[in-house]
Short mmCIF file of C-alpha atoms in Angstrom, two decimals:
data_model
loop_
_atom_site.label_atom_id
_atom_site.label_comp_id
_atom_site.label_asym_id
_atom_site.label_seq_id
_atom_site.Cartn_x
_atom_site.Cartn_y
_atom_site.Cartn_z
CA UNK A 985 17.41 -17.98 -40.82
CA UNK A 986 16.28 -19.98 -37.77
CA UNK A 987 14.69 -16.85 -36.34
CA UNK A 988 12.80 -16.18 -39.55
CA UNK A 989 11.40 -19.70 -39.53
CA UNK A 990 10.42 -19.39 -35.87
CA UNK A 991 8.72 -16.07 -36.62
CA UNK A 992 6.85 -17.56 -39.55
CA UNK A 993 5.66 -20.52 -37.51
CA UNK A 994 4.68 -18.25 -34.66
CA UNK A 995 2.51 -16.13 -36.97
CA UNK A 996 0.80 -19.32 -38.16
CA UNK A 997 0.31 -20.41 -34.58
CA UNK A 998 -1.13 -17.01 -33.64
CA UNK A 999 -3.55 -17.10 -36.55
CA UNK A 1000 -4.80 -20.57 -35.61
CA UNK A 1001 -5.02 -19.68 -31.94
CA UNK A 1002 -7.09 -16.65 -32.90
CA UNK A 1003 -9.41 -18.79 -35.04
CA UNK A 1004 -9.94 -21.31 -32.23
CA UNK A 1005 -9.87 -18.62 -29.47
CA UNK A 1006 -10.00 -21.02 -26.49
CA UNK A 1007 -10.93 -19.14 -23.34
CA UNK A 1008 -8.43 -20.05 -20.66
CA UNK A 1009 -7.97 -16.87 -18.69
CA UNK A 1010 -10.88 -14.96 -17.21
CA UNK A 1011 -10.60 -11.75 -15.23
CA UNK A 1012 -13.31 -10.94 -12.74
CA UNK A 1013 -13.33 -7.34 -11.55
CA UNK A 1014 -14.88 -8.45 -8.28
CA UNK A 1015 -14.80 -4.99 -6.69
CA UNK A 1016 -13.92 -1.44 -7.61
CA UNK A 1017 -13.21 -0.55 -3.98
CA UNK A 1018 -9.58 -0.07 -3.09
CA UNK A 1019 -7.77 0.69 0.14
CA UNK A 1020 -5.02 2.59 -1.69
CA UNK A 1021 -5.23 5.46 -4.12
CA UNK A 1022 -2.34 4.80 -6.48
CA UNK A 1023 -1.14 7.58 -8.76
CA UNK A 1024 -1.06 5.25 -11.77
CA UNK A 1025 -4.31 3.32 -11.28
CA UNK A 1026 -5.69 2.31 -14.65
CA UNK A 1027 -9.16 1.70 -13.22
CA UNK A 1028 -9.40 4.88 -11.12
CA UNK A 1029 -10.50 2.82 -8.09
CA UNK A 1030 -10.81 4.18 -4.55
CA UNK A 1031 -12.28 3.49 -1.14
CA UNK A 1032 -15.19 5.72 -2.09
CA UNK A 1033 -16.27 3.68 -5.08
CA UNK A 1034 -20.00 4.01 -5.57
CA UNK A 1035 -20.30 0.83 -7.58
CA UNK A 1036 -21.51 -2.12 -5.48
CA UNK A 1037 -19.56 -5.37 -5.70
CA UNK A 1038 -21.04 -7.87 -8.12
CA UNK A 1039 -22.93 -10.51 -6.11
CA UNK A 1040 -21.24 -13.92 -6.33
CA UNK A 1041 -24.33 -15.69 -7.77
CA UNK A 1042 -24.37 -13.23 -10.69
CA UNK A 1043 -20.78 -14.08 -11.57
CA UNK A 1044 -21.39 -17.82 -11.13
CA UNK A 1045 -24.42 -17.63 -13.39
CA UNK A 1046 -22.23 -16.12 -16.11
CA UNK A 1047 -19.41 -18.67 -15.85
CA UNK A 1048 -21.85 -21.54 -15.70
CA UNK A 1049 -22.56 -20.84 -19.38
CA UNK A 1050 -18.99 -21.88 -20.26
CA UNK A 1051 -18.95 -25.37 -21.73
CA UNK A 1052 -15.41 -26.51 -20.95
CA UNK A 1053 -14.06 -25.05 -17.74
CA UNK A 1054 -11.16 -27.29 -16.75
CA UNK A 1055 -8.38 -25.26 -18.37
CA UNK A 1056 -9.54 -21.85 -17.18
CA UNK A 1057 -7.88 -19.75 -14.51
CA UNK A 1058 -10.15 -17.08 -13.03
CA UNK A 1059 -8.20 -14.05 -11.86
CA UNK A 1060 -9.88 -11.85 -9.29
CA UNK A 1061 -8.92 -8.25 -9.64
CA UNK A 1062 -10.27 -4.87 -8.66
CA UNK A 1063 -9.96 -2.54 -6.87
CA UNK A 1064 -8.50 -4.65 -4.13
CA UNK A 1065 -9.98 -8.17 -3.99
CA UNK A 1066 -9.07 -8.58 -0.30
CA UNK A 1067 -11.76 -6.02 0.52
CA UNK A 1068 -14.41 -8.56 -0.50
CA UNK A 1069 -15.61 -10.30 2.61
CA UNK A 1070 -16.80 -13.36 0.68
CA UNK A 1071 -13.52 -13.76 -1.20
CA UNK A 1072 -12.84 -17.27 0.11
CA UNK A 1073 -16.38 -18.37 -0.77
CA UNK A 1074 -15.91 -16.91 -4.26
CA UNK A 1075 -12.76 -19.00 -4.61
CA UNK A 1076 -14.41 -22.19 -3.35
CA UNK A 1077 -17.30 -21.83 -5.78
CA UNK A 1078 -14.89 -21.30 -8.67
CA UNK A 1079 -12.92 -24.43 -7.73
CA UNK A 1080 -16.17 -26.34 -7.31
CA UNK A 1081 -16.79 -25.73 -10.99
CA UNK A 1082 -13.45 -27.24 -11.95
CA UNK A 1083 -11.71 -23.94 -12.63
CA UNK A 1084 -8.58 -22.58 -10.96
CA UNK A 1085 -8.33 -19.17 -9.42
CA UNK A 1086 -5.85 -16.50 -8.43
CA UNK A 1087 -5.80 -12.89 -7.33
CA UNK A 1088 -3.96 -9.65 -8.03
CA UNK A 1089 -3.41 -7.67 -4.83
CA UNK A 1090 -1.54 -4.68 -3.48
CA UNK A 1091 -0.72 -6.87 -0.47
CA UNK A 1092 -1.68 -4.28 2.14
CA UNK A 1093 -4.25 -6.55 3.84
CA UNK A 1094 -2.50 -9.84 3.13
CA UNK A 1095 -1.56 -11.36 6.47
CA UNK A 1096 -0.91 -14.91 7.67
CA UNK A 1097 -4.51 -15.61 8.61
CA UNK A 1098 -5.78 -14.49 5.20
CA UNK A 1099 -2.97 -16.34 3.44
CA UNK A 1100 -4.01 -19.62 5.04
CA UNK A 1101 -7.71 -18.99 4.49
CA UNK A 1102 -7.18 -18.24 0.78
CA UNK A 1103 -4.96 -21.29 0.25
CA UNK A 1104 -7.60 -23.36 2.00
CA UNK A 1105 -10.14 -21.99 -0.45
CA UNK A 1106 -8.07 -23.29 -3.33
CA UNK A 1107 -6.21 -20.18 -4.41
CA UNK A 1108 -3.42 -21.32 -6.68
CA UNK A 1109 -1.97 -18.10 -8.09
CA UNK A 1110 -1.13 -14.72 -6.65
CA UNK A 1111 0.47 -11.53 -7.88
CA UNK A 1112 1.55 -8.73 -5.53
CA UNK A 1113 2.75 -5.30 -6.58
CA UNK A 1114 6.00 -3.77 -5.42
CA UNK A 1115 6.68 -0.49 -7.14
CA UNK A 1116 10.09 0.45 -5.81
CA UNK A 1117 12.01 0.80 -2.58
CA UNK A 1118 10.25 2.39 0.36
CA UNK A 1119 10.04 6.02 -0.70
CA UNK A 1120 9.20 5.45 -4.35
CA UNK A 1121 6.70 2.65 -3.62
CA UNK A 1122 4.87 4.68 -0.97
CA UNK A 1123 4.84 7.67 -3.34
CA UNK A 1124 3.31 5.75 -6.26
CA UNK A 1125 0.92 3.87 -3.98
CA UNK A 1126 0.07 7.17 -2.33
CA UNK A 1127 0.06 5.54 1.11
CA UNK A 1128 2.64 5.67 3.90
CA UNK A 1129 3.51 2.20 5.17
CA UNK A 1130 2.36 0.43 2.02
CA UNK A 1131 5.92 -0.68 1.19
CA UNK A 1132 6.35 -2.53 4.50
CA UNK A 1133 2.99 -4.20 4.10
CA UNK A 1134 3.75 -5.25 0.52
CA UNK A 1135 7.12 -6.74 1.52
CA UNK A 1136 5.47 -8.66 4.37
CA UNK A 1137 2.88 -10.02 1.96
CA UNK A 1138 5.55 -10.96 -0.57
CA UNK A 1139 7.55 -12.82 2.08
CA UNK A 1140 4.48 -14.73 3.15
CA UNK A 1141 3.39 -15.62 -0.38
CA UNK A 1142 6.90 -16.66 -1.43
CA UNK A 1143 7.01 -19.11 1.48
CA UNK A 1144 4.25 -21.21 -0.07
CA UNK A 1145 5.41 -23.99 -2.37
CA UNK A 1146 1.85 -24.41 -3.62
CA UNK A 1147 1.28 -20.90 -4.93
CA UNK A 1148 2.16 -19.78 -8.43
CA UNK A 1149 3.36 -16.45 -7.20
CA UNK A 1150 5.04 -13.47 -8.79
CA UNK A 1151 5.80 -9.85 -8.01
CA UNK A 1152 5.03 -7.06 -10.46
CA UNK A 1153 6.67 -3.67 -10.63
CA UNK A 1154 5.48 -0.67 -12.58
CA UNK A 1155 8.73 0.90 -13.71
CA UNK A 1156 8.77 4.68 -13.86
CA UNK A 1157 11.40 7.45 -13.79
CA UNK A 1158 11.49 7.43 -9.97
CA UNK A 1159 12.21 3.74 -9.49
CA UNK A 1160 14.20 2.78 -12.57
CA UNK A 1161 17.45 3.52 -10.72
CA UNK A 1162 16.39 1.13 -7.95
CA UNK A 1163 15.87 -1.99 -10.05
CA UNK A 1164 19.07 -3.71 -8.91
CA UNK A 1165 18.20 -3.15 -5.27
CA UNK A 1166 14.64 -4.38 -5.78
CA UNK A 1167 16.04 -7.46 -7.50
CA UNK A 1168 18.29 -8.16 -4.49
CA UNK A 1169 15.41 -7.57 -2.10
CA UNK A 1170 13.19 -10.03 -3.95
CA UNK A 1171 15.95 -12.63 -4.10
CA UNK A 1172 16.45 -12.29 -0.36
CA UNK A 1173 12.73 -12.97 0.11
CA UNK A 1174 12.97 -16.09 -2.09
CA UNK A 1175 10.76 -14.71 -4.80
CA UNK A 1176 10.98 -16.87 -7.90
CA UNK A 1177 9.31 -14.67 -10.50
CA UNK A 1178 9.30 -10.92 -11.17
CA UNK A 1179 7.44 -9.14 -13.96
CA UNK A 1180 8.21 -5.59 -14.93
CA UNK A 1181 5.75 -3.21 -16.53
CA UNK A 1182 5.77 0.29 -17.77
CA UNK A 1183 2.91 2.64 -16.97
CA UNK A 1184 0.54 3.31 -19.85
CA UNK A 1185 -0.92 6.81 -20.18
CA UNK A 1186 -4.41 5.67 -19.23
CA UNK A 1187 -6.58 6.07 -16.12
CA UNK A 1188 -4.95 8.39 -13.58
CA UNK A 1189 -1.62 8.15 -15.39
CA UNK A 1190 -3.11 9.85 -18.44
CA UNK A 1191 -2.64 13.25 -16.83
CA UNK A 1192 0.63 12.45 -15.04
CA UNK A 1193 3.41 12.36 -17.60
CA UNK A 1194 6.13 12.05 -14.94
CA UNK A 1195 5.11 8.40 -14.58
CA UNK A 1196 6.04 7.49 -18.15
CA UNK A 1197 9.39 6.20 -19.37
CA UNK A 1198 11.23 7.99 -22.14
CA UNK A 1199 13.04 6.21 -24.97
CA UNK A 1200 16.39 6.09 -23.14
CA UNK A 1201 14.97 4.77 -19.92
CA UNK A 1202 12.92 2.18 -21.78
CA UNK A 1203 16.09 0.84 -23.37
CA UNK A 1204 17.68 0.83 -19.91
CA UNK A 1205 14.77 -1.29 -18.68
CA UNK A 1206 15.12 -3.73 -21.57
CA UNK A 1207 18.86 -4.09 -20.95
CA UNK A 1208 18.26 -4.66 -17.25
CA UNK A 1209 15.74 -7.43 -17.89
CA UNK A 1210 17.84 -9.07 -20.61
CA UNK A 1211 20.88 -9.11 -18.31
CA UNK A 1212 19.02 -10.52 -15.31
CA UNK A 1213 17.49 -13.26 -17.43
CA UNK A 1214 20.94 -14.53 -18.29
CA UNK A 1215 21.70 -14.98 -14.56
CA UNK A 1216 18.82 -17.46 -14.14
CA UNK A 1217 18.48 -16.64 -10.43
CA UNK A 1218 14.90 -15.53 -10.81
CA UNK A 1219 12.34 -15.64 -13.64
CA UNK A 1220 12.59 -11.96 -14.58
CA UNK A 1221 10.56 -10.82 -17.56
CA UNK A 1222 8.90 -7.90 -19.26
CA UNK A 1223 5.13 -8.17 -19.11
CA UNK A 1224 3.21 -9.06 -22.24
CA UNK A 1225 2.00 -5.46 -22.49
CA UNK A 1226 3.88 -4.39 -25.59
CA UNK A 1227 5.88 -5.32 -28.66
CA UNK A 1228 9.57 -4.74 -27.98
CA UNK A 1229 11.11 -4.98 -31.47
CA UNK A 1230 14.79 -5.93 -31.14
CA UNK A 1231 14.29 -7.18 -27.58
CA UNK A 1232 11.62 -9.74 -28.50
CA UNK A 1233 12.43 -13.12 -26.84
CA UNK A 1234 15.34 -11.52 -24.91
CA UNK A 1235 13.07 -9.94 -22.29
CA UNK A 1236 10.26 -12.50 -22.13
CA UNK A 1237 9.63 -16.15 -22.88
CA UNK A 1238 8.18 -15.80 -26.34
CA UNK A 1239 7.11 -13.41 -29.06
CA UNK A 1240 4.67 -10.62 -28.25
CA UNK A 1241 1.08 -11.77 -28.59
CA UNK A 1242 -1.78 -9.68 -27.21
CA UNK A 1243 -4.22 -12.43 -26.30
CA UNK A 1244 -7.02 -10.11 -25.19
CA UNK A 1245 -10.26 -11.52 -26.60
CA UNK A 1246 -8.38 -14.53 -28.00
CA UNK A 1247 -7.61 -16.41 -24.79
CA UNK A 1248 -8.41 -13.71 -22.24
CA UNK A 1249 -11.91 -12.59 -21.31
CA UNK A 1250 -13.29 -10.55 -18.46
CA UNK A 1251 -16.39 -9.83 -16.50
CA UNK A 1252 -16.22 -6.31 -15.14
CA UNK A 1253 -17.86 -4.95 -11.99
CA UNK A 1254 -20.92 -3.65 -13.86
CA UNK A 1255 -21.38 -6.93 -15.73
CA UNK A 1256 -19.62 -5.77 -18.88
CA UNK A 1257 -17.98 -8.51 -20.93
CA UNK A 1258 -14.57 -7.58 -22.24
CA UNK A 1259 -10.94 -8.75 -22.01
CA UNK A 1260 -8.17 -7.25 -19.83
CA UNK A 1261 -9.80 -4.83 -17.35
CA UNK A 1262 -7.67 -1.88 -18.48
CA UNK A 1263 -8.93 -2.03 -22.05
CA UNK A 1264 -11.04 0.94 -23.11
CA UNK A 1265 -14.74 0.58 -22.33
CA UNK A 1266 -15.61 1.10 -26.00
CA UNK A 1267 -14.38 -2.45 -26.65
CA UNK A 1268 -17.04 -3.97 -24.36
CA UNK A 1269 -18.80 -6.87 -26.13
CA UNK A 1270 -21.89 -7.36 -24.01
CA UNK A 1271 -23.15 -7.59 -20.46
CA UNK A 1272 -23.85 -10.65 -18.34
CA UNK A 1273 -27.14 -9.09 -17.22
CA UNK A 1274 -28.37 -9.10 -20.84
CA UNK A 1275 -26.29 -11.67 -22.69
CA UNK A 1276 -25.16 -15.26 -22.39
CA UNK A 1277 -21.47 -14.90 -21.50
CA UNK A 1278 -20.18 -17.88 -23.45
CA UNK A 1279 -22.28 -17.02 -26.47
CA UNK A 1280 -20.66 -13.58 -26.49
CA UNK A 1281 -17.22 -15.17 -26.13
CA UNK A 1282 -17.82 -17.54 -29.01
CA UNK A 1283 -19.43 -15.18 -31.47
CA UNK A 1284 -18.39 -11.58 -30.81
CA UNK A 1285 -14.96 -10.03 -30.10
CA UNK A 1286 -14.48 -9.14 -33.78
CA UNK A 1287 -12.10 -6.21 -33.11
CA UNK A 1288 -10.02 -8.38 -30.79
CA UNK A 1289 -9.61 -11.23 -33.24
CA UNK A 1290 -9.02 -9.23 -36.40
CA UNK A 1291 -6.63 -6.38 -35.68
CA UNK A 1292 -6.40 -5.02 -39.20
CA UNK A 1293 -8.42 -1.98 -38.06
CA UNK A 1294 -5.30 -0.95 -36.10
CA UNK A 1295 -3.43 -0.17 -39.31
CA UNK A 1296 -3.81 3.52 -38.72
CA UNK A 1297 -1.86 6.39 -37.23
CA UNK A 1298 1.77 5.42 -36.76
CA UNK A 1299 0.88 1.76 -37.39
CA UNK A 1300 -0.44 2.50 -40.90
CA UNK A 1301 2.86 2.03 -42.71
CA UNK A 1302 4.83 0.17 -40.09
CA UNK A 1303 6.82 -2.76 -41.48
CA UNK A 1304 6.57 -4.62 -38.19
CA UNK A 1305 2.79 -4.53 -38.01
CA UNK A 1306 2.58 -8.22 -38.96
CA UNK A 1307 4.41 -9.08 -35.74
CA UNK A 1308 3.00 -6.39 -33.49
CA UNK A 1309 -0.61 -6.12 -34.76
CA UNK A 1310 -0.95 -2.66 -33.23
CA UNK A 1311 0.56 -3.45 -29.83
CA UNK A 1312 -1.45 -4.26 -26.70
CA UNK A 1313 -5.12 -3.52 -27.06
CA UNK A 1314 -5.13 -1.51 -23.83
CA UNK A 1315 -3.05 1.05 -25.71
CA UNK A 1316 -5.98 2.01 -27.95
CA UNK A 1317 -8.22 4.50 -26.22
CA UNK A 1318 -10.66 7.27 -27.00
CA UNK A 1319 -11.06 7.87 -30.74
CA UNK A 1320 -8.52 5.09 -31.44
CA UNK A 1321 -6.86 7.15 -34.15
CA UNK A 1322 -3.41 6.23 -32.95
CA UNK A 1323 -1.74 3.78 -30.59
CA UNK A 1324 -0.86 5.49 -27.31
CA UNK A 1325 2.61 3.97 -27.00
CA UNK A 1326 5.02 2.31 -29.42
CA UNK A 1327 8.19 1.21 -27.65
CA UNK A 1328 9.66 -0.09 -30.86
CA UNK A 1329 9.40 3.46 -32.16
CA UNK A 1330 11.23 4.71 -29.04
CA UNK A 1331 13.97 2.16 -29.56
CA UNK A 1332 14.43 2.96 -33.25
CA UNK A 1333 14.72 6.67 -32.50
CA UNK A 1334 17.23 6.12 -29.70
CA UNK B 993 -7.67 -30.92 -36.01
CA UNK B 994 -6.94 -27.23 -35.44
CA UNK B 995 -6.01 -27.97 -31.85
CA UNK B 996 -3.52 -30.59 -32.99
CA UNK B 997 -1.94 -28.22 -35.51
CA UNK B 998 -1.77 -25.55 -32.78
CA UNK B 999 0.19 -27.89 -30.53
CA UNK B 1000 2.60 -28.87 -33.28
CA UNK B 1001 3.18 -25.27 -34.39
CA UNK B 1002 3.54 -24.09 -30.82
CA UNK B 1003 6.02 -26.81 -30.05
CA UNK B 1004 8.32 -26.22 -32.99
CA UNK B 1005 8.12 -22.43 -33.23
CA UNK B 1006 9.07 -21.76 -29.64
CA UNK B 1007 8.12 -23.29 -26.35
CA UNK B 1008 5.33 -24.40 -24.10
CA UNK B 1009 4.90 -20.77 -22.98
CA UNK B 1010 2.69 -20.40 -25.99
CA UNK B 1011 0.10 -22.35 -24.06
CA UNK B 1012 0.95 -21.37 -20.50
CA UNK B 1013 0.83 -17.61 -20.94
CA UNK B 1014 0.12 -14.86 -18.46
CA UNK B 1015 -2.14 -11.88 -19.03
CA UNK B 1016 -0.45 -8.47 -18.65
CA UNK B 1017 -2.12 -7.49 -15.45
CA UNK B 1018 -3.01 -10.94 -14.19
CA UNK B 1019 -1.46 -13.71 -12.16
CA UNK B 1020 0.49 -16.70 -13.44
CA UNK B 1021 -1.76 -19.56 -14.49
CA UNK B 1022 -2.32 -22.33 -11.98
CA UNK B 1023 -1.51 -25.83 -13.13
CA UNK B 1024 -0.42 -27.28 -9.78
CA UNK B 1025 -2.08 -30.24 -8.13
CA UNK B 1026 -3.62 -30.17 -4.68
CA UNK B 1027 -6.15 -32.19 -2.69
CA UNK B 1028 -9.64 -31.18 -1.69
CA UNK B 1029 -11.34 -32.37 1.47
CA UNK B 1030 -14.99 -31.70 2.02
CA UNK B 1031 -17.78 -33.14 4.05
CA UNK B 1032 -20.33 -32.63 6.75
CA UNK B 1033 -20.16 -32.91 10.54
CA UNK B 1034 -23.14 -34.29 12.47
CA UNK B 1035 -24.02 -35.26 16.01
CA UNK B 1036 -23.68 -39.00 16.54
CA UNK B 1037 -26.60 -38.88 18.95
CA UNK B 1038 -29.17 -36.82 17.05
CA UNK B 1039 -27.91 -36.89 13.48
CA UNK B 1040 -28.22 -33.10 13.34
CA UNK B 1041 -25.60 -31.08 11.52
CA UNK B 1042 -23.22 -29.07 13.71
CA UNK B 1043 -21.98 -25.63 12.77
CA UNK B 1044 -18.89 -23.94 14.19
CA UNK B 1045 -16.73 -27.08 14.38
CA UNK B 1046 -13.07 -26.28 13.80
CA UNK B 1047 -11.45 -28.54 11.21
CA UNK B 1048 -7.70 -28.43 11.89
CA UNK B 1049 -5.12 -29.99 9.62
CA UNK B 1050 -1.50 -31.05 9.93
CA UNK B 1051 -0.54 -27.96 7.87
CA UNK B 1052 0.21 -25.09 10.22
CA UNK B 1053 -2.49 -22.44 10.20
CA UNK B 1054 -4.65 -24.27 7.67
CA UNK B 1055 -8.08 -24.76 9.20
CA UNK B 1056 -11.75 -24.05 8.47
CA UNK B 1057 -15.00 -24.05 10.39
CA UNK B 1058 -18.19 -25.87 9.50
CA UNK B 1059 -20.96 -23.62 8.19
CA UNK B 1060 -24.66 -23.44 9.04
CA UNK B 1061 -25.19 -26.75 7.24
CA UNK B 1062 -22.34 -28.45 9.09
CA UNK B 1063 -20.29 -28.47 5.88
CA UNK B 1064 -16.61 -27.82 5.43
CA UNK B 1065 -14.32 -27.59 2.43
CA UNK B 1066 -10.56 -27.15 2.37
CA UNK B 1067 -7.75 -27.51 -0.18
CA UNK B 1068 -4.39 -28.81 1.01
CA UNK B 1069 -1.07 -29.25 -0.78
CA UNK B 1070 0.02 -32.71 -1.91
CA UNK B 1071 1.32 -34.87 0.93
CA UNK B 1072 1.67 -38.55 1.82
CA UNK B 1073 -0.53 -38.27 4.85
CA UNK B 1074 -3.19 -35.90 6.15
CA UNK B 1075 -4.44 -35.56 9.70
CA UNK B 1076 -7.75 -33.79 10.21
CA UNK B 1077 -8.95 -32.92 13.71
CA UNK B 1078 -12.54 -31.93 14.39
CA UNK B 1079 -12.86 -29.74 17.49
CA UNK B 1080 -15.86 -28.17 19.14
CA UNK B 1081 -14.63 -24.58 19.09
CA UNK B 1082 -17.66 -22.67 20.35
CA UNK B 1083 -17.97 -24.22 23.80
CA UNK B 1084 -21.60 -25.19 24.44
CA UNK B 1085 -23.16 -22.86 21.86
CA UNK B 1086 -24.20 -25.63 19.44
CA UNK B 1087 -23.99 -28.46 21.96
CA UNK B 1088 -20.79 -29.89 23.36
CA UNK B 1089 -18.85 -32.57 21.47
CA UNK B 1090 -15.69 -34.59 21.95
CA UNK B 1091 -12.86 -34.00 19.46
CA UNK B 1092 -12.20 -36.51 16.71
CA UNK B 1093 -9.05 -37.21 14.65
CA UNK B 1094 -8.77 -38.94 11.32
CA UNK B 1095 -5.67 -39.80 9.30
CA UNK B 1096 -5.96 -40.17 5.55
CA UNK B 1097 -3.38 -41.57 3.15
CA UNK B 1098 -3.27 -42.13 -0.64
CA UNK B 1099 -5.57 -39.23 -1.44
CA UNK B 1100 -6.77 -39.33 -5.04
CA UNK B 1101 -7.38 -35.58 -5.35
CA UNK B 1102 -10.72 -35.40 -3.61
CA UNK B 1103 -11.97 -36.84 -0.35
CA UNK B 1104 -15.51 -36.75 0.98
CA UNK B 1105 -15.86 -37.16 4.75
CA UNK B 1106 -18.99 -37.61 6.82
CA UNK B 1107 -18.02 -37.10 10.44
CA UNK B 1108 -20.08 -38.04 13.50
CA UNK B 1109 -19.11 -36.40 16.77
CA UNK B 1110 -19.93 -37.88 20.12
CA UNK B 1111 -21.77 -35.52 22.48
CA UNK B 1112 -19.96 -34.96 25.77
#
């Protein structure tokens, strides 16, 4: 009964939040260059990227159109943001405008000098990837030595009381048996928060099915997270990537809510205006080199804010559509005839 | 009005996480407080700006250098007291100046400093 009431109120909240759609999370794909060549990269980035980095003044011109900036966190992503030589200046200029900023990094280039420089530039949030123990991390990251560098970076970041820091892990068949050991490793490094993902069949992972979890292993992942959350030693959670049916609220802090285009916007490397950077390019709403960014945010994003179009394929007759709304938007690609992944479906069948 | 209803609904249907969310592939949001120090360093004798001055702080490893316009800008975590030291780090390249220390307490979030260094 209580759960039904909470669900009902949450749907009302989600509807209102969608109507108001306050922008408070903005991705900036500040580079498509990357020093690693990960097997699962959703953006297909590499060191040989031909796309030039967006000049800082171009990005600043776009965010200067936003009327109320004080509650916005700008998240620099890539590629690998640490490859940008003006990263600290980017951060300072963002803070100068009253916004906060953070960065998603593979940690390979994150050393003490850079750590201090970035904190001095007002960085307040950081996420570093650790995709397994040494062998499985180096395999997925496609780079020998990347595990050691990531652990060094994690240790450094976790030592800062100022940073809102977490570690993310892309769970796959090769590392799912290592989760307990990774948990212990992170605890020993004083990490306070750990988010676990699955790998979606997009980008490079589209053609590499050995990266994807099956129904059984997905349930194993859910059970692992649910159990660790009861220990309260670390803030362990499933990412907001997907509706989890019976595991909703047991594996994360609230109900599933894909906020892409509702609270989350993005400016991609080519100036495209969208939401999370891994969302299919067909959802792009404009371009900062043609359009006023905030005008686009306020008046476009129709497919993000009304998800009824997703009632198709396996979602067409699904009784849980009212709670799921077609899952994470990054799971709709190509002709969008069907959602790429439905974990609730996996769980029901297993 | 909608914002008020949002807060009420959010509060009673679950928790504050409804407002402090995290994007799938992004970082946590940053709501922490810190203090910003910025300013310009000039020669006490000529009034000219000085670039390349090292601005050291009482937080290990946290330092910046003044830019071409003699400006610096650094964020530091909350503390009761801050000590900033201005050092001529490039020998005689932009002139030669004596170091200068300043201690600041009761920082309200932002501090503007105009520093004059004495030529040696």
